[in-house]
């Protein structure tokens, strides 16, 4: 096992949807990371995967196949495929998970179901053994609660292991080779949630009552959830740091 000092590339789609706890896990291990936003670029120049220690693709309001309005998505999907083929550690969150899935041939279901706020997610047998998710399960008889914020959904790509689900969204997390995708938001801590809820675009989409409810849910759940999520997300940083060259 050798130390890997190549940077992690974070593809971000909205200014307020940064890597959060994912970045904290990287920084705790002194792993460099950089952010790019290529959503609206035609044929953006992205680095070759041989120059990356890892790849993180964040969430956003775009649809995973909305190439006409956001032409940079096609380049993101190509980079995701190349990263998995090269066995680079990959993490996709929300839109990032959907891009990961459709890039590998999975079906995309726009507007499948609206899930918003903190709620339970059922961890599968593969999920309970997965290093990202096992820290979330503190009670064998109760599903962990996570932050949901999506309308679209995907099916799992061929060869992927489904790690978590809900009744209305059967694929809430999956692992495919070196890549893992989460439909929900483990990266969010209390300051990040506050920033999301204070964002003017959020205020346009949600009612005042919805914002107040999510804010209160965050106050109740994040003091326990965020530290456990950081333990799991830290394993992504470990995979980046110790990946064999």
mmCIF file of C-alpha atoms in Angstrom:
data_model
loop_
_atom_site.group_PDB
_atom_site.id
_atom_site.type_symbol
_atom_site.label_atom_id
_atom_site.label_comp_id
_atom_site.label_asym_id
_atom_site.label_seq_id
_atom_site.Cartn_x
_atom_site.Cartn_y
_atom_site.Cartn_z
ATOM 1 C CA UNK A 1 0.000 0.000 0.000
ATOM 2 C CA UNK A 2 1.478 3.311 -1.034
ATOM 3 C CA UNK A 3 0.634 6.908 -0.226
ATOM 4 C CA UNK A 4 -1.225 8.720 -2.999
ATOM 5 C CA UNK A 5 -0.807 12.511 -3.127
ATOM 6 C CA UNK A 6 -2.833 13.198 -6.293
ATOM 7 C CA UNK A 7 -5.691 15.658 -5.673
ATOM 8 C CA UNK A 8 -9.374 14.856 -5.496
ATOM 9 C CA UNK A 9 -11.511 16.623 -8.075
ATOM 10 C CA UNK A 10 -14.902 17.828 -6.838
ATOM 11 C CA UNK A 11 -17.432 18.601 -9.559
ATOM 12 C CA UNK A 12 -19.910 21.062 -8.079
ATOM 13 C CA UNK A 13 -23.187 22.204 -9.641
ATOM 14 C CA UNK A 14 -24.340 24.917 -7.235
ATOM 15 C CA UNK A 15 -22.310 27.321 -5.115
ATOM 16 C CA UNK A 16 -24.005 26.225 -1.885
ATOM 17 C CA UNK A 17 -23.849 22.472 -2.578
ATOM 18 C CA UNK A 18 -20.206 21.925 -1.693
ATOM 19 C CA UNK A 19 -18.550 18.731 -0.461
ATOM 20 C CA UNK A 20 -19.130 19.483 3.241
ATOM 21 C CA UNK A 21 -18.135 16.520 5.390
ATOM 22 C CA UNK A 22 -16.494 14.814 2.412
ATOM 23 C CA UNK A 23 -14.008 17.696 2.283
ATOM 24 C CA UNK A 24 -13.525 17.574 6.037
ATOM 25 C CA UNK A 25 -12.547 13.910 5.817
ATOM 26 C CA UNK A 26 -10.020 14.741 3.093
ATOM 27 C CA UNK A 27 -8.590 17.678 5.023
ATOM 28 C CA UNK A 28 -8.209 15.615 8.187
ATOM 29 C CA UNK A 29 -5.875 13.380 6.181
ATOM 30 C CA UNK A 30 -4.079 16.272 4.414
ATOM 31 C CA UNK A 31 -5.422 15.210 1.028
ATOM 32 C CA UNK A 32 -5.596 18.082 -1.491
ATOM 33 C CA UNK A 33 -8.845 18.709 -3.324
ATOM 34 C CA UNK A 34 -10.033 21.176 -5.906
ATOM 35 C CA UNK A 35 -13.445 22.277 -7.198
ATOM 36 C CA UNK A 36 -14.615 22.690 -10.775
ATOM 37 C CA UNK A 37 -18.006 23.766 -12.098
ATOM 38 C CA UNK A 38 -18.461 22.740 -15.724
ATOM 39 C CA UNK A 39 -22.234 22.361 -15.807
ATOM 40 C CA UNK A 40 -22.836 24.916 -18.555
ATOM 41 C CA UNK A 41 -19.575 24.538 -20.494
ATOM 42 C CA UNK A 42 -19.507 23.034 -23.971
ATOM 43 C CA UNK A 43 -16.833 20.317 -24.094
ATOM 44 C CA UNK A 44 -15.036 21.374 -20.893
ATOM 45 C CA UNK A 45 -11.430 20.351 -20.414
ATOM 46 C CA UNK A 46 -11.339 17.944 -17.475
ATOM 47 C CA UNK A 47 -8.155 16.266 -16.232
ATOM 48 C CA UNK A 48 -7.212 12.779 -17.257
ATOM 49 C CA UNK A 49 -8.126 10.322 -14.514
ATOM 50 C CA UNK A 50 -4.474 9.299 -14.240
ATOM 51 C CA UNK A 51 -3.881 12.679 -12.595
ATOM 52 C CA UNK A 52 -6.653 12.250 -10.007
ATOM 53 C CA UNK A 53 -6.563 10.695 -6.581
ATOM 54 C CA UNK A 54 -10.347 10.597 -6.452
ATOM 55 C CA UNK A 55 -13.498 12.046 -7.976
ATOM 56 C CA UNK A 56 -16.511 13.511 -6.170
ATOM 57 C CA UNK A 57 -19.625 14.639 -8.047
ATOM 58 C CA UNK A 58 -22.073 16.700 -6.035
ATOM 59 C CA UNK A 59 -25.799 17.398 -6.236
ATOM 60 C CA UNK A 60 -27.739 20.085 -8.037
ATOM 61 C CA UNK A 61 -31.044 20.969 -9.626
ATOM 62 C CA UNK A 62 -30.233 19.723 -13.145
ATOM 63 C CA UNK A 63 -31.502 16.448 -14.511
ATOM 64 C CA UNK A 64 -28.863 13.818 -15.148
ATOM 65 C CA UNK A 65 -29.644 13.794 -18.895
ATOM 66 C CA UNK A 66 -30.370 17.510 -19.255
ATOM 67 C CA UNK A 67 -27.538 17.982 -21.744
ATOM 68 C CA UNK A 68 -29.300 20.544 -23.928
ATOM 69 C CA UNK A 69 -29.571 23.039 -21.091
ATOM 70 C CA UNK A 70 -26.393 21.943 -19.272
ATOM 71 C CA UNK A 71 -23.920 20.629 -21.864
ATOM 72 C CA UNK A 72 -21.164 19.978 -19.312
ATOM 73 C CA UNK A 73 -23.060 16.979 -17.961
ATOM 74 C CA UNK A 74 -21.925 14.791 -20.853
ATOM 75 C CA UNK A 75 -18.271 15.409 -19.956
ATOM 76 C CA UNK A 76 -19.006 14.602 -16.309
ATOM 77 C CA UNK A 77 -20.561 11.280 -17.280
ATOM 78 C CA UNK A 78 -17.569 10.413 -19.450
ATOM 79 C CA UNK A 79 -15.182 11.214 -16.615
ATOM 80 C CA UNK A 80 -17.198 9.058 -14.219
ATOM 81 C CA UNK A 81 -16.942 6.070 -16.542
ATOM 82 C CA UNK A 82 -13.210 6.613 -17.037
ATOM 83 C CA UNK A 83 -12.640 6.902 -13.285
ATOM 84 C CA UNK A 84 -14.453 3.642 -12.522
ATOM 85 C CA UNK A 85 -12.583 1.878 -15.331
ATOM 86 C CA UNK A 86 -9.311 3.128 -13.831
ATOM 87 C CA UNK A 87 -10.335 2.015 -10.322
ATOM 88 C CA UNK A 88 -10.207 5.591 -9.025
ATOM 89 C CA UNK A 89 -12.237 6.152 -5.816
ATOM 90 C CA UNK A 90 -15.477 7.867 -6.829
ATOM 91 C CA UNK A 91 -18.285 9.315 -4.755
ATOM 92 C CA UNK A 92 -21.522 10.605 -6.289
ATOM 93 C CA UNK A 93 -24.112 12.527 -4.262
ATOM 94 C CA UNK A 94 -27.738 13.069 -5.371
ATOM 95 C CA UNK A 95 -27.351 14.353 -8.951
ATOM 96 C CA UNK A 96 -23.833 12.906 -8.807
ATOM 97 C CA UNK A 97 -25.258 9.464 -8.051
ATOM 98 C CA UNK A 98 -27.731 9.803 -10.902
ATOM 99 C CA UNK A 99 -24.950 10.791 -13.315
ATOM 100 C CA UNK A 100 -22.904 7.803 -12.143
ATOM 101 C CA UNK A 101 -25.835 5.476 -12.736
ATOM 102 C CA UNK A 102 -26.913 6.708 -16.175
ATOM 103 C CA UNK A 103 -23.270 6.894 -17.319
ATOM 104 C CA UNK A 104 -23.203 3.128 -16.748
ATOM 105 C CA UNK A 105 -26.426 2.439 -18.607
ATOM 106 C CA UNK A 106 -29.019 2.630 -15.815
ATOM 107 C CA UNK A 107 -32.524 3.948 -16.381
ATOM 108 C CA UNK A 108 -33.314 7.500 -15.257
ATOM 109 C CA UNK A 109 -36.746 8.439 -13.854
ATOM 110 C CA UNK A 110 -37.240 12.231 -13.746
ATOM 111 C CA UNK A 111 -39.751 13.436 -11.182
ATOM 112 C CA UNK A 112 -40.197 9.914 -9.826
ATOM 113 C CA UNK A 113 -40.976 10.975 -6.264
ATOM 114 C CA UNK A 114 -40.383 13.988 -4.059
ATOM 115 C CA UNK A 115 -38.478 13.195 -0.875
ATOM 116 C CA UNK A 116 -37.605 16.192 1.290
ATOM 117 C CA UNK A 117 -36.306 16.422 4.834
ATOM 118 C CA UNK A 118 -34.895 13.972 7.332
ATOM 119 C CA UNK A 119 -36.331 10.494 7.143
ATOM 120 C CA UNK A 120 -35.399 6.819 7.437
ATOM 121 C CA UNK A 121 -33.506 4.838 4.850
ATOM 122 C CA UNK A 122 -33.414 1.051 4.842
ATOM 123 C CA UNK A 123 -29.868 -0.305 4.690
ATOM 124 C CA UNK A 124 -29.527 -3.597 2.812
ATOM 125 C CA UNK A 125 -27.353 -6.532 3.766
ATOM 126 C CA UNK A 126 -24.650 -5.231 1.431
ATOM 127 C CA UNK A 127 -25.121 -1.777 2.925
ATOM 128 C CA UNK A 128 -24.615 -2.845 6.517
ATOM 129 C CA UNK A 129 -21.268 -4.312 5.458
ATOM 130 C CA UNK A 130 -20.317 -1.188 3.515
ATOM 131 C CA UNK A 131 -17.808 1.114 5.279
ATOM 132 C CA UNK A 132 -19.745 4.239 4.293
ATOM 133 C CA UNK A 133 -23.017 3.122 5.826
ATOM 134 C CA UNK A 134 -22.311 0.856 8.780
ATOM 135 C CA UNK A 135 -21.515 3.827 11.106
ATOM 136 C CA UNK A 136 -25.059 5.094 10.528
ATOM 137 C CA UNK A 137 -26.707 1.967 11.925
ATOM 138 C CA UNK A 138 -26.751 2.349 15.702
ATOM 139 C CA UNK A 139 -29.896 0.289 16.323
ATOM 140 C CA UNK A 140 -30.430 -3.018 14.546
ATOM 141 C CA UNK A 141 -34.190 -2.542 14.905
ATOM 142 C CA UNK A 142 -34.419 1.022 13.539
ATOM 143 C CA UNK A 143 -33.507 2.451 10.140
ATOM 144 C CA UNK A 144 -31.057 5.370 10.263
ATOM 145 C CA UNK A 145 -32.433 8.799 9.350
ATOM 146 C CA UNK A 146 -30.709 10.860 6.658
ATOM 147 C CA UNK A 147 -31.393 14.055 4.731
ATOM 148 C CA UNK A 148 -33.439 13.514 1.565
ATOM 149 C CA UNK A 149 -33.748 16.266 -1.057
ATOM 150 C CA UNK A 150 -34.647 14.982 -4.520
ATOM 151 C CA UNK A 151 -37.336 14.417 -7.129
ATOM 152 C CA UNK A 152 -35.527 12.267 -9.708
ATOM 153 C CA UNK A 153 -34.439 8.662 -9.280
ATOM 154 C CA UNK A 154 -32.386 6.011 -11.050
ATOM 155 C CA UNK A 155 -32.190 2.261 -11.249
ATOM 156 C CA UNK A 156 -28.986 0.492 -10.283
ATOM 157 C CA UNK A 157 -26.494 -0.133 -13.092
ATOM 158 C CA UNK A 158 -25.761 -3.704 -14.100
ATOM 159 C CA UNK A 159 -23.286 -5.240 -11.681
ATOM 160 C CA UNK A 160 -23.957 -2.729 -8.893
ATOM 161 C CA UNK A 161 -24.866 -3.635 -5.319
ATOM 162 C CA UNK A 162 -27.787 -1.689 -3.858
ATOM 163 C CA UNK A 163 -26.824 -0.467 -0.392
ATOM 164 C CA UNK A 164 -29.947 1.391 0.755
ATOM 165 C CA UNK A 165 -33.524 2.084 -0.272
ATOM 166 C CA UNK A 166 -36.819 3.632 0.714
ATOM 167 C CA UNK A 167 -40.303 2.477 -0.242
ATOM 168 C CA UNK A 168 -40.632 5.166 -2.923
ATOM 169 C CA UNK A 169 -36.982 5.205 -4.065
ATOM 170 C CA UNK A 170 -35.668 1.640 -4.339
ATOM 171 C CA UNK A 171 -32.117 2.778 -5.142
ATOM 172 C CA UNK A 172 -30.963 5.195 -2.464
ATOM 173 C CA UNK A 173 -27.331 4.075 -2.556
ATOM 174 C CA UNK A 174 -25.249 1.678 -4.622
ATOM 175 C CA UNK A 175 -21.663 0.562 -5.087
ATOM 176 C CA UNK A 176 -20.176 -0.184 -8.482
ATOM 177 C CA UNK A 177 -16.509 -1.153 -8.454
ATOM 178 C CA UNK A 178 -14.531 1.763 -7.043
ATOM 179 C CA UNK A 179 -17.589 4.045 -7.043
ATOM 180 C CA UNK A 180 -20.360 4.629 -4.533
ATOM 181 C CA UNK A 181 -23.445 6.770 -5.024
ATOM 182 C CA UNK A 182 -25.812 8.242 -2.453
ATOM 183 C CA UNK A 183 -29.200 9.715 -3.322
ATOM 184 C CA UNK A 184 -29.323 11.285 0.150
ATOM 185 C CA UNK A 185 -26.972 13.852 1.663
ATOM 186 C CA UNK A 186 -24.465 12.481 4.160
ATOM 187 C CA UNK A 187 -22.149 15.413 3.449
ATOM 188 C CA UNK A 188 -24.367 17.962 5.215
ATOM 189 C CA UNK A 189 -23.532 19.282 8.698
ATOM 190 C CA UNK A 190 -25.422 21.954 10.658
ATOM 191 C CA UNK A 191 -23.728 25.042 9.107
ATOM 192 C CA UNK A 192 -24.178 23.636 5.601
ATOM 193 C CA UNK A 193 -27.853 22.897 6.178
ATOM 194 C CA UNK A 194 -28.316 26.438 7.465
ATOM 195 C CA UNK A 195 -26.702 27.817 4.323
ATOM 196 C CA UNK A 196 -28.987 25.697 2.146
ATOM 197 C CA UNK A 197 -32.094 26.885 3.949
ATOM 198 C CA UNK A 198 -30.970 30.523 3.794
ATOM 199 C CA UNK A 199 -30.298 30.349 0.061
ATOM 200 C CA UNK A 200 -32.791 32.494 -1.927
ATOM 201 C CA UNK A 201 -33.359 29.713 -4.474
ATOM 202 C CA UNK A 202 -34.426 27.427 -1.630
ATOM 203 C CA UNK A 203 -36.862 30.038 -0.376
ATOM 204 C CA UNK A 204 -38.430 30.154 -3.840
ATOM 205 C CA UNK A 205 -38.949 26.386 -3.930
ATOM 206 C CA UNK A 206 -40.114 25.692 -0.346
ATOM 207 C CA UNK A 207 -42.719 27.161 1.926
ATOM 208 C CA UNK A 208 -41.733 28.897 5.143
ATOM 209 C CA UNK A 209 -43.256 25.981 7.042
ATOM 210 C CA UNK A 210 -41.127 23.451 5.142
ATOM 211 C CA UNK A 211 -37.958 25.443 5.796
ATOM 212 C CA UNK A 212 -38.782 25.748 9.503
ATOM 213 C CA UNK A 213 -39.513 22.018 9.720
ATOM 214 C CA UNK A 214 -36.235 20.972 8.068
ATOM 215 C CA UNK A 215 -34.312 23.431 10.227
ATOM 216 C CA UNK A 216 -35.825 21.908 13.372
ATOM 217 C CA UNK A 217 -35.189 18.360 12.124
ATOM 218 C CA UNK A 218 -31.563 19.307 11.563
ATOM 219 C CA UNK A 219 -31.203 20.665 15.084
ATOM 220 C CA UNK A 220 -32.532 17.377 16.429
ATOM 221 C CA UNK A 221 -30.683 14.908 14.217
ATOM 222 C CA UNK A 222 -27.403 16.360 12.964
ATOM 223 C CA UNK A 223 -25.574 16.393 16.333
ATOM 224 C CA UNK A 224 -25.691 12.589 16.193
ATOM 225 C CA UNK A 225 -25.832 12.006 12.450
ATOM 226 C CA UNK A 226 -22.987 14.249 11.251
ATOM 227 C CA UNK A 227 -20.210 12.632 13.356
ATOM 228 C CA UNK A 228 -21.300 9.166 12.241
ATOM 229 C CA UNK A 229 -21.503 10.285 8.620
ATOM 230 C CA UNK A 230 -17.989 11.727 8.890
ATOM 231 C CA UNK A 231 -16.665 8.349 10.043
ATOM 232 C CA UNK A 232 -18.159 6.694 6.980
ATOM 233 C CA UNK A 233 -17.108 9.392 4.543
ATOM 234 C CA UNK A 234 -13.610 9.260 5.987
ATOM 235 C CA UNK A 235 -13.249 5.851 4.368
ATOM 236 C CA UNK A 236 -13.459 7.573 0.979
ATOM 237 C CA UNK A 237 -10.501 9.713 1.997
ATOM 238 C CA UNK A 238 -8.660 6.587 3.161
ATOM 239 C CA UNK A 239 -9.328 4.920 -0.205
ATOM 240 C CA UNK A 240 -7.913 7.968 -1.973
ATOM 241 C CA UNK A 241 -4.857 8.169 0.231
ATOM 242 C CA UNK A 242 -3.849 4.536 0.079
ATOM 243 C CA UNK A 243 -4.919 3.610 -3.442
ATOM 244 C CA UNK A 244 -2.284 1.485 -5.123
ATOM 245 C CA UNK A 245 -0.600 3.163 -8.067
#
